[in-house]
Coordinates of C-alpha atoms and ligand atoms in Angstrom, one line a residue:
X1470 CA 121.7 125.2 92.1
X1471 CA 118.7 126.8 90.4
X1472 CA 116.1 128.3 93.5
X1473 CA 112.7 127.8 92.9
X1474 CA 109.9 130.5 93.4
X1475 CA 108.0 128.7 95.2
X1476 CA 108.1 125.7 97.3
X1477 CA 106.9 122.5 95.8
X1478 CA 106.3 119.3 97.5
X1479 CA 105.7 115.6 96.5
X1480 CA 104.0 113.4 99.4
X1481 CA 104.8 109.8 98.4
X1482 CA 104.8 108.8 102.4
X1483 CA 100.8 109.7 102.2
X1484 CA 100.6 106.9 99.4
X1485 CA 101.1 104.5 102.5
X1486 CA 98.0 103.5 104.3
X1487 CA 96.2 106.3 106.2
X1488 CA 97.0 104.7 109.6
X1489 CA 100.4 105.7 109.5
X1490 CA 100.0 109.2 109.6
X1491 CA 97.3 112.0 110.2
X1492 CA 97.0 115.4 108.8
X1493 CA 97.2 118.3 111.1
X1494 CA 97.9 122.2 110.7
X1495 CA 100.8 123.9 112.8
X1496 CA 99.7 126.1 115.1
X1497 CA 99.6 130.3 114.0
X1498 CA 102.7 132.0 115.7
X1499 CA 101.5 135.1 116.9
X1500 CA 104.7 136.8 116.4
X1501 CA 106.9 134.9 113.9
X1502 CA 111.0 136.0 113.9
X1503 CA 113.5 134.1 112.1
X1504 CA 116.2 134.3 114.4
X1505 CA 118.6 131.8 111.9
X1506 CA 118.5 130.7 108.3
X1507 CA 121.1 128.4 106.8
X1508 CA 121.4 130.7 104.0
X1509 CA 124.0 127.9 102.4
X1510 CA 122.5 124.7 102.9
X1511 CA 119.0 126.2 101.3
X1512 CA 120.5 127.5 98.0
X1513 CA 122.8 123.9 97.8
X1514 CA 118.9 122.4 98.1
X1515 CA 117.4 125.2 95.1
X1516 CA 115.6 126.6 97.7
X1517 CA 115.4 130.6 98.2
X1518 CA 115.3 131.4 102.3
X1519 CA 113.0 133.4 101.8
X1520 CA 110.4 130.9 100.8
X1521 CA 110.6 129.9 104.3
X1522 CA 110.0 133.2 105.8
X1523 CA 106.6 133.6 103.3
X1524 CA 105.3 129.9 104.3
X1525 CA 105.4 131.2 108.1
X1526 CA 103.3 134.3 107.0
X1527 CA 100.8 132.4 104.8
X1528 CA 100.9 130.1 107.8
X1529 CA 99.9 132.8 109.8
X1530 CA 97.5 134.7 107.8
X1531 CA 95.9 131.6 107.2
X1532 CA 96.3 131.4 103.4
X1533 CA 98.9 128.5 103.0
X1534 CA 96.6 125.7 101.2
X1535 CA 99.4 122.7 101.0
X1536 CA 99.2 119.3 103.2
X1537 CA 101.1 118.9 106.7
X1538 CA 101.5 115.5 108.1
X1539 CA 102.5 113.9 111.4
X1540 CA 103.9 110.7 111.4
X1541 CA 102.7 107.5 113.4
X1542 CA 105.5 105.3 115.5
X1543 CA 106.1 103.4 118.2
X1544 CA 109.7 102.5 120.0
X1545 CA 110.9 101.0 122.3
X1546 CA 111.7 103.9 124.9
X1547 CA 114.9 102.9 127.5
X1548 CA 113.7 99.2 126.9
X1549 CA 110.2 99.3 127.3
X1550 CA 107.6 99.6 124.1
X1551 CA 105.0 102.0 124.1
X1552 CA 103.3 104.1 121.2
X1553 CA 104.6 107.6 120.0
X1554 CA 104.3 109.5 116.9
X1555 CA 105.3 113.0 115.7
X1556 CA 104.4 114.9 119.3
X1557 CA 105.8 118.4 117.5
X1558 CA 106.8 117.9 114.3
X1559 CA 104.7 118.4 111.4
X1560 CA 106.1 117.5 107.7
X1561 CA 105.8 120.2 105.1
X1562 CA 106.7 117.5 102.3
X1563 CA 108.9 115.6 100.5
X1564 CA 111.5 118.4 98.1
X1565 CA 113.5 116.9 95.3
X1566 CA 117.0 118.2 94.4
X1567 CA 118.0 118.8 91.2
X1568 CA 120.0 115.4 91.0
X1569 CA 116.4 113.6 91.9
X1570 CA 117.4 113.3 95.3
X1571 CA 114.3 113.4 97.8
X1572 CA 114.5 115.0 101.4
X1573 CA 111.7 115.8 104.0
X1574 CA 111.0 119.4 105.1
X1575 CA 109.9 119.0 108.6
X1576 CA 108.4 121.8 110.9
X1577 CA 109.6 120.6 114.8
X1578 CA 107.8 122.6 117.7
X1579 CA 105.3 123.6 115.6
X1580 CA 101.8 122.6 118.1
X1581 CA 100.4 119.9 119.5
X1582 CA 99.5 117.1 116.5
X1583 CA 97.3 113.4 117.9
X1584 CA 100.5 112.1 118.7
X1585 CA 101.0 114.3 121.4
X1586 CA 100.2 113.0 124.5
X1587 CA 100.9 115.4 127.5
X1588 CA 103.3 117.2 125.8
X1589 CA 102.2 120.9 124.5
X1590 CA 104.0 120.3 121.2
X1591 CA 106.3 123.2 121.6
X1592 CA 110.0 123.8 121.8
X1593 CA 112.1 126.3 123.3
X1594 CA 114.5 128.9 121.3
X1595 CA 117.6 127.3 123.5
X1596 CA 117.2 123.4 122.5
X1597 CA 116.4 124.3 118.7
X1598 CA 119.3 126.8 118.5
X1599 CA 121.3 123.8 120.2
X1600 CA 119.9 121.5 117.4
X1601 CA 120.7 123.9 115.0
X1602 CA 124.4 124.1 115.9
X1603 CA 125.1 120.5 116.8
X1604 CA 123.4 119.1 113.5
X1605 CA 125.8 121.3 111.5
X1606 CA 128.8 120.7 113.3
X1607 CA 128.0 116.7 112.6
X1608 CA 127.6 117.4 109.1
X1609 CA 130.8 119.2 108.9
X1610 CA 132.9 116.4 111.1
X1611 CA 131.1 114.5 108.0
X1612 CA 128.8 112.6 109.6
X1613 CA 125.6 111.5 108.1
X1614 CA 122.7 113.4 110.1
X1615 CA 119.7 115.6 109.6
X1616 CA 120.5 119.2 108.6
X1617 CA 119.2 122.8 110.1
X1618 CA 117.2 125.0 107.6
X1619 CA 116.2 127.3 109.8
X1620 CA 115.3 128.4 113.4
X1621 CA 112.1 131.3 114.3
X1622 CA 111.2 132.5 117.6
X1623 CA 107.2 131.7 117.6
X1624 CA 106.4 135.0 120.2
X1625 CA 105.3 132.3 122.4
X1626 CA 106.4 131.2 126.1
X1627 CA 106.9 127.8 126.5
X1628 CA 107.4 126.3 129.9
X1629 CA 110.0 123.9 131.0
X1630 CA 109.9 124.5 135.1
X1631 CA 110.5 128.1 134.0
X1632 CA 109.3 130.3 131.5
X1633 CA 111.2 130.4 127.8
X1634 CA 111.4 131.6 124.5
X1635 CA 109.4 129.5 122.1
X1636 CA 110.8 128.1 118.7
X1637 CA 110.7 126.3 116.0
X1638 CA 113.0 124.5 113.6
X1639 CA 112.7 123.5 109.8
X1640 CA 114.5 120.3 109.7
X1641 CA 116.0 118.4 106.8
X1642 CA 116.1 114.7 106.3
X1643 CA 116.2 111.9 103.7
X1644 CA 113.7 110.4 105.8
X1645 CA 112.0 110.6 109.2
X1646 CA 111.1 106.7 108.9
X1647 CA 112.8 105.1 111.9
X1648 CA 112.7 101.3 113.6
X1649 CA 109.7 102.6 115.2
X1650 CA 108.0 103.3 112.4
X1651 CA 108.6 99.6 111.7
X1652 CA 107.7 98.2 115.3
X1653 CA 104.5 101.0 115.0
X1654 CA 103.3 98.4 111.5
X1655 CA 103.8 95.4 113.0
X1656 CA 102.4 95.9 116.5
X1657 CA 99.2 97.9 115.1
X1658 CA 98.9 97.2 111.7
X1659 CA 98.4 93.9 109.6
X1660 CA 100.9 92.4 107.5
X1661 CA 99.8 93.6 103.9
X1662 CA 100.8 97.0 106.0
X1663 CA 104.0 96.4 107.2
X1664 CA 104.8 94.6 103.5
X1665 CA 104.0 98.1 102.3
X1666 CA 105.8 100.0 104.7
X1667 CA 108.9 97.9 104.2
X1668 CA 108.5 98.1 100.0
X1669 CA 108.4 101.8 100.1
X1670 CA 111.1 102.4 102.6
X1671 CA 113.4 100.3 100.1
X1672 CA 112.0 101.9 96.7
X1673 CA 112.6 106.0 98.7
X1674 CA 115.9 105.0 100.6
X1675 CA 117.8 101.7 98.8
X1676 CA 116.0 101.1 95.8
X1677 CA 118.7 99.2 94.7
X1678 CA 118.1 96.1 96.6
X1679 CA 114.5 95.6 95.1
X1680 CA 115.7 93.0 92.7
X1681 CA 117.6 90.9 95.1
X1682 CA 116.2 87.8 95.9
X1683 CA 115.0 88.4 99.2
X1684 CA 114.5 92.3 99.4
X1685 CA 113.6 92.3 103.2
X1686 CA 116.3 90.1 104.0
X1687 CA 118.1 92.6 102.2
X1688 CA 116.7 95.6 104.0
X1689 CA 117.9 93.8 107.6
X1690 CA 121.3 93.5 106.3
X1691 CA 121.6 96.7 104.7
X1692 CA 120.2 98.9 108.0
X1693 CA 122.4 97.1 110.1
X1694 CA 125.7 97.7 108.0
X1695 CA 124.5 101.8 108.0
X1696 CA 123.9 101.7 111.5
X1697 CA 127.2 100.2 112.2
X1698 CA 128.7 103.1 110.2
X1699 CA 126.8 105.8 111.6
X1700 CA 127.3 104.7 115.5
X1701 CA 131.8 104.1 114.7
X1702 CA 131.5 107.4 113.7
X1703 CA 129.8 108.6 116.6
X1704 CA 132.6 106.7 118.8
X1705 CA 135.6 108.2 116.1
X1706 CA 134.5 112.0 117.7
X1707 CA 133.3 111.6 121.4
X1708 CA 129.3 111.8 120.6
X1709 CA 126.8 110.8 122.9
X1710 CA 123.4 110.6 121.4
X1711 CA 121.7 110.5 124.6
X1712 CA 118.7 108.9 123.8
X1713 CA 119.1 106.4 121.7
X1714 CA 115.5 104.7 121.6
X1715 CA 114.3 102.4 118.9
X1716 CA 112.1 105.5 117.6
X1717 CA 115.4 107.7 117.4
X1718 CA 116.7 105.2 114.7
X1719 CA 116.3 106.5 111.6
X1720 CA 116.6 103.8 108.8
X1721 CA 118.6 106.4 106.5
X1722 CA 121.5 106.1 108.9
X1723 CA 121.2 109.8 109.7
X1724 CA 121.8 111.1 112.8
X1725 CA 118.9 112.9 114.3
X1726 CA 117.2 114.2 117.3
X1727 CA 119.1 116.4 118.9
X1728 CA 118.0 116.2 122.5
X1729 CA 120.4 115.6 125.2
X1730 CA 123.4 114.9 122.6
X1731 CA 126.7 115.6 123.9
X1732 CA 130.6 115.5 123.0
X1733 CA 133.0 113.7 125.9
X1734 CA 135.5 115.8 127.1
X1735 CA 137.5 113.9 129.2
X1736 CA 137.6 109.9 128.1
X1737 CA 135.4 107.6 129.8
X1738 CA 133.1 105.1 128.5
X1739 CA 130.6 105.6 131.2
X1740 CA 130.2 109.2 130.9
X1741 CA 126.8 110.2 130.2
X1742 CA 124.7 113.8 130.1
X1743 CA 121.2 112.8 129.8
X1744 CA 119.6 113.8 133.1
X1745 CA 116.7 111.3 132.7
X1746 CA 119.7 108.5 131.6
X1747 CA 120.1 107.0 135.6
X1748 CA 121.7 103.7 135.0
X1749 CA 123.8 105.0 132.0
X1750 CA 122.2 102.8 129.2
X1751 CA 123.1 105.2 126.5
X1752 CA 126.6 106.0 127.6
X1753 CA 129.6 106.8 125.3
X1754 CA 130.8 103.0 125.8
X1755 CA 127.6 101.3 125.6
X1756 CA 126.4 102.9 122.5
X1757 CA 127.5 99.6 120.3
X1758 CA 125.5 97.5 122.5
X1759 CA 122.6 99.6 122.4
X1760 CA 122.7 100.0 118.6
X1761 CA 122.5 96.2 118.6
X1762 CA 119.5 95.8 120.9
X1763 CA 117.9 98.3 118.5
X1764 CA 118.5 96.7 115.3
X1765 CA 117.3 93.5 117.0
X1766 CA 114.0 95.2 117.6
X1767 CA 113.9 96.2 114.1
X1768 CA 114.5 92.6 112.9
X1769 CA 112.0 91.4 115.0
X1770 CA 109.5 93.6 113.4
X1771 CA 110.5 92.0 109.8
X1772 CA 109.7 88.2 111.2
X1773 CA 106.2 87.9 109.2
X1774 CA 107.6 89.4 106.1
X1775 CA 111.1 88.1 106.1
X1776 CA 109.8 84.5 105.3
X1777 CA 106.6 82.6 104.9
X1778 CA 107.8 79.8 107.3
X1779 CA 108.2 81.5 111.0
X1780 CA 111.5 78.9 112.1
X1781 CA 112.9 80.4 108.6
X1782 CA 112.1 83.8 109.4
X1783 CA 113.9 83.7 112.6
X1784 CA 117.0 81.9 111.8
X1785 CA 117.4 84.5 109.0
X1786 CA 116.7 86.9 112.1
X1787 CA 119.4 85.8 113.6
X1788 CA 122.0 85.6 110.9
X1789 CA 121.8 88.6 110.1
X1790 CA 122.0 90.1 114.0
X1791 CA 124.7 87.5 114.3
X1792 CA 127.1 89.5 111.6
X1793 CA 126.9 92.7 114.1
X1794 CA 129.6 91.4 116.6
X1795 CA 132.3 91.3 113.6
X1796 CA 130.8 93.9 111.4
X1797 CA 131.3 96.4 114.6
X1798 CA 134.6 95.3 114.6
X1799 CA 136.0 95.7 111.7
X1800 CA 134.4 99.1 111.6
X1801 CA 135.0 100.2 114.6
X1802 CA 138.9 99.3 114.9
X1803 CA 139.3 100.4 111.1
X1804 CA 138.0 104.3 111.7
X1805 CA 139.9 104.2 115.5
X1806 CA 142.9 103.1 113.7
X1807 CA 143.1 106.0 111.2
X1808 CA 142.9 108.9 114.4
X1809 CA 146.7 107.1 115.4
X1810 CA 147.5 107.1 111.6
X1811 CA 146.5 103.7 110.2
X1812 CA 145.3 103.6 107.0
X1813 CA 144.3 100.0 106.9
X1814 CA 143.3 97.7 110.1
X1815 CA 144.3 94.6 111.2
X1816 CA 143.4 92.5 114.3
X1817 CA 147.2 92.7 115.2
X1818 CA 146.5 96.5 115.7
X1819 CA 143.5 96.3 117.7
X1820 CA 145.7 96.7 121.4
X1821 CA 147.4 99.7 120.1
X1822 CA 143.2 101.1 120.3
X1823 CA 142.2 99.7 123.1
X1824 CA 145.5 100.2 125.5
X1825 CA 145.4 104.5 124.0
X1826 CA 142.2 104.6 125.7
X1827 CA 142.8 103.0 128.7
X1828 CA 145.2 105.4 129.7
X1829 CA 143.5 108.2 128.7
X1830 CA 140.8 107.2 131.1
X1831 CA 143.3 106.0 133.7
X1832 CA 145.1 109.9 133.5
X1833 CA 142.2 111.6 132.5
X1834 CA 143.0 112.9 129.8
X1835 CA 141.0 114.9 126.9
X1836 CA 139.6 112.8 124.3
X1837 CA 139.5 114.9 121.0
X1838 CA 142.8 116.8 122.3
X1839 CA 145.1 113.9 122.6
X1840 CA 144.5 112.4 119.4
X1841 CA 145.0 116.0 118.2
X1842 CA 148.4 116.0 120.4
X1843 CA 149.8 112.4 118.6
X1844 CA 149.4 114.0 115.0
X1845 CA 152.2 116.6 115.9
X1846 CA 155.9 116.1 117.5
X1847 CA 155.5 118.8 120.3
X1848 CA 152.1 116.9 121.6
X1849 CA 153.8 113.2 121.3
X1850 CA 156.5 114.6 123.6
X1851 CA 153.8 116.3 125.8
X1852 CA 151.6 113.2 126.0
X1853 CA 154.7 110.9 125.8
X1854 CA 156.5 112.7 129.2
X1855 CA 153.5 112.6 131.6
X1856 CA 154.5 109.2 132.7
X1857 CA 156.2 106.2 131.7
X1858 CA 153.4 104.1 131.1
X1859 CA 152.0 106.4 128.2
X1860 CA 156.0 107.0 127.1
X1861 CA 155.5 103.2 126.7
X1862 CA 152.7 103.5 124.9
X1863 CA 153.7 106.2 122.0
X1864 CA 157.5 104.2 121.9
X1865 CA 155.1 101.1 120.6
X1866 CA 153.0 102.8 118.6
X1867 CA 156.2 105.0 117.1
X1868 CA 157.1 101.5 116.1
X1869 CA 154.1 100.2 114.0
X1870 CA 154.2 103.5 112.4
X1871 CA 157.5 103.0 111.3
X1872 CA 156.9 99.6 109.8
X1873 CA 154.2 101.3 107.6
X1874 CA 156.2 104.5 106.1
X1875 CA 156.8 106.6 109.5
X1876 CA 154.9 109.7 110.2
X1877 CA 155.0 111.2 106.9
X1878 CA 152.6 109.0 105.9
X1879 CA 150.6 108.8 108.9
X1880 CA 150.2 112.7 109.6
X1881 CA 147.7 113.4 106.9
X1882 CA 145.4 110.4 107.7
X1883 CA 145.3 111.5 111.5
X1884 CA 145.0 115.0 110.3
X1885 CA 141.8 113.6 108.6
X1886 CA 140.7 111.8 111.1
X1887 CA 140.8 113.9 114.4
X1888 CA 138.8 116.9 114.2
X1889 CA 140.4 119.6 116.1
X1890 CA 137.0 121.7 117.1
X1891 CA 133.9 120.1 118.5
X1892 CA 131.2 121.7 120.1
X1893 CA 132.2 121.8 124.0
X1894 CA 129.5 121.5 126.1
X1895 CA 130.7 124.8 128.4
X1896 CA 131.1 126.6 125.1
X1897 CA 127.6 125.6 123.8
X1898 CA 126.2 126.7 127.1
X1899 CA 127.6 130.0 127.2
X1900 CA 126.8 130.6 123.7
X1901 CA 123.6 129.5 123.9
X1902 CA 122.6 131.6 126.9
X1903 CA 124.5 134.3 125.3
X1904 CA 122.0 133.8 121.5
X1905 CA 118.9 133.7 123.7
X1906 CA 119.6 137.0 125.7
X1907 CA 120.1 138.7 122.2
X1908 CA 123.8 138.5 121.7
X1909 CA 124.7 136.1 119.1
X1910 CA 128.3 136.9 118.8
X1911 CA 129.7 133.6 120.2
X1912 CA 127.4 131.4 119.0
X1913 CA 128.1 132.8 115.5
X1914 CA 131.3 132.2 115.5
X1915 CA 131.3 128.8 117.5
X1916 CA 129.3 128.2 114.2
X1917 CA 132.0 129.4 112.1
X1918 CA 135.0 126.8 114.1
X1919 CA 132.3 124.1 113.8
X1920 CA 131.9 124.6 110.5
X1921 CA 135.8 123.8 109.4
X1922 CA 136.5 121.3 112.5
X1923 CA 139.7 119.7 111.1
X1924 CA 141.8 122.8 110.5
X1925 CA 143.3 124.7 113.4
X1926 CA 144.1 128.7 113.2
X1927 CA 145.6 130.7 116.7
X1928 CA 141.8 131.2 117.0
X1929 CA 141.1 128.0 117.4
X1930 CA 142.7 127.9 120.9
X1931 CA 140.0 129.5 123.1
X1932 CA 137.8 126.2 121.8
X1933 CA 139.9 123.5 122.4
X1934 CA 140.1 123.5 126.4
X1935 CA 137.8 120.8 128.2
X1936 CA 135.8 122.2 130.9
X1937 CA 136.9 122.4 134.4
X1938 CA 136.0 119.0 136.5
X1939 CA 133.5 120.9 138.6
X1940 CA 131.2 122.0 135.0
X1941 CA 132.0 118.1 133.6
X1942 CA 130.7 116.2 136.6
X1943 CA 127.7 118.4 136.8
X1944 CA 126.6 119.1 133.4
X1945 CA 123.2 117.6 132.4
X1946 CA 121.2 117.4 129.1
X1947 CA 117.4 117.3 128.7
X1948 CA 115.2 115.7 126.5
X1949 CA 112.3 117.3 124.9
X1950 CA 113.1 120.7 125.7
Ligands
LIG2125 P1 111.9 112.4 121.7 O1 112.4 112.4 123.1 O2 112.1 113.7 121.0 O3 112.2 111.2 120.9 O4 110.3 112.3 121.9 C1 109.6 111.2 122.3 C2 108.1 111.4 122.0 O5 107.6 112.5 122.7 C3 107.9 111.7 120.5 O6 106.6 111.1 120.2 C4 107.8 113.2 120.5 O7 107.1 113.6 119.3 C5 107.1 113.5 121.7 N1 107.3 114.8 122.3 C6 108.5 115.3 122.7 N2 108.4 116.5 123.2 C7 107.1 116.9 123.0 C8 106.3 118.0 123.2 N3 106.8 119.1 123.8 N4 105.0 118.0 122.9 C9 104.4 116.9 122.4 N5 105.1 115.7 122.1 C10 106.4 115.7 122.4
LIG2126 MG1 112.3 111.4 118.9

């Protein structure tokens, strides 16, 4: 794609009524240093990097003369509603692709904005380099989610109980507009508002569905079949989002904000990372249920636009929330079905899921490495002899597979299915304390694995081992680092 020289922005958000954002300026770094550009993704986007590097030095020098914008939000934050906004991020603008497509530029740790609260609105170089390398790996596992542009040491310390290296992030996304921009309109805002919000969130994001008869209706059915999509997926590789409040929800079914995300080693539906996450809520196994709380908050929000009548409004409410249960299903089974070789799903199949799992929590076993093990002979045998229950298991499933064509046709749709490389938690760590001391070696290539997750090479061995129990039971994430 064509760079351009310089970077031009549209702001079609700001055409929305003033309330639901506010200008600010990003705080001047006193000692700007890029410390990672995503050379690739900016070119595939026609933008030259080193537009990025001169928008920090205007930014700096104080001659940069384009808009910034926070955005305004509420959410409901581990079940309880309270009012948010951007806190750190500032948005640059809205860039078009060549093929029309539009994407936000967002600047994250950037200063404090009026959303801010307490917080000091800056980021540390660890959790943005973290960001940075499990956005990408998402996007490579081919999962929809927000991408990394670039990552710059600000000179700064920031303080999280001990001193650290300050950062930013440039962050790319079809949209930042979440359910809590949604319960933000109609908590705070009056119903010509939330009309507008709802009309230009389908004309940027699904503009196809503005000539249905009921576009809102619409809307409802259309988040809840991406969220659906986007939250299987999560299951498919072992992601825990970590903190998955209404105002993390974007309504572009992209995966974003990277805070105390995690992969599962070992299986178990209750494992969870987040240190503020006590009573598990967002959980590996919970993260359907949660999804469905959340997308009943976001019909709720559509009530006084949905229908004139209010019993209307809600029974439509609830028809469409009502679809979840068997949407989830279907969805769910279907992508679990292709990691043990299944192109198609049926109900019938459902045990084969459900019973592979069981076992894997009952013998603790690895979650992305035994799906990995049943796409090859030597790791059916190796799963097959640890005892007879899972030799009962993999004689059943040998069975079904079989009936449908045997392995040669099951192999390459497991193979596409179970990725091979995720980013292990003890791996991240250790390359992330590595990057921030100054030696980038493993976090470079860590980068490189990530980036090609479904193909294995000799080198791929030092990546694949799950931690020790001692680093799995006591590794925490943080939120808002
Ligand atoms: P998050 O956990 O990232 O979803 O953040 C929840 C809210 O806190 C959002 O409104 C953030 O913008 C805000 N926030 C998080 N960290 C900071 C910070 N360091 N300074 C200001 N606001 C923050
Ligand atoms: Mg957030």
């Amino acid at each position: 794609m064509k760079t351009q020289n310089t970077l031009s922005f549209e702001y079609s958000y700001l055409n929305l009524p003033e309330k639901f954002y506010s200008f600010e300026y990003p705080q001047v770094f006193k000692y700007p240093e890029f410390v990672k550009i995503n050379d690739k993704l900016c070119r595939n986007i026609g933008i030259d990097p080193e537009n990025l590097v001169k928008l920090i030095d205007e930014i700096k020098s104080g001659s940069y003369n384009k808009k910034f914008f926070s955005q305004a939000y509420s959410g409901h934050q581990f079940g309880h509603f309270t009012n948010l906004g951007d806190g750190r991020a500032l948005i640059l603008g809205e860039h078009i692709i060549e093929n029309g497509d539009r994407f936000d530029i967002q600047l994250k740790g950037s200063g404090r904005t009026v959303y801010a609260r307490n917080g000091d609105g800056k980021a540390t170089l660890k959790a943005m380099l973290r960001e940075y390398l499990i956005s990408e790996a998402m996007y490579n596992l081919g999962i929809p989610t927000s991408r990394s542009l670039a990552v710059l040491k600000t000179g700064e310390k920031v303080y999280r109980e001990q001193e650290n290296e300050g950062a930013a992030i440039f962050r790319l996304m079809k949209s930042h507009i979440r359910i809590g921009t949604f319960e933000y309109a109609a908590n705070f805002c009056t119903k010509n508002d939330l009309k507008e919000l709802a009309y230009y969130t389908i004309k940027r994001l699904y503009p196809e569905l503005i000539n249905e008869d009921n576009p809102i209706q619409s809307l409802l059915n259309k988040i809840i079949k991406i969220q659906v999509n986007l939250v299987s997926d999560w299951m498919r590789v072992g992601f825990i989002h970590g903190v998955m409040n209404t105002d993390n929800v974007a309504l572009s079914g992209e995966t974003f904000d990277y805070g105390p995300c995690a992969f599962m080693n070992y299986y178990n539906p209750a494992t969870v990372y987040s240190s503020i996450d006590h009573f598990g809520r967002y959980a590996y196994g919970n993260q359907p249920r949660i999804i469905k709380w959340n997308l009943a908050r976001f019909a709720e929000t559509l009530l006084p636009i949905l229908h004139d009548d209010e019993n209307m409004a809600i029974q439509m409410a609830q028809n469409e929330i009502n679809e979840f249960d068997k949407l989830w299903e279907t969805e769910y089974y279907k992508k679990m079905l292709n990691k043990i070789g299944f192109e198609t799903a049926s109900p019938g199949l459902y045990f084969l899921i459900d019973d592979i799992l069981k076992l894997m929590q009952k013998n603790y076993l690895d979650f992305t490495n035994t799906f990995f093990m049943l796409s090859n002979q030597e790791g059916r045998e190796i799963i097959s002899n640890k005892n007879d229950e899972l030799k009962q298991w993999v004689k059943t499933w040998e069975k079904f597979i079989d009936d449908r064509g045997g392995f040669e046709n099951s192999i390459p749709i497991m193979q596409k299915n179970n990725p091979i490389v995720i980013p292990r938690n003890h791996i991240v760590e250790r390359a992330l304390d590595e990057a921030i001391a100054g030696n980038t070696y493993l976090f470079e290539n860590l980068l490189k694995k990530i980036s090609n997750p479904y193909s294995y090479d000799i080198e791929t061995d030092e990546y694949m081992n799950p931690p020790d129990f001692a680093f799995e039971t006591s590794y925490q994430t943080f939120c808002g680092t």
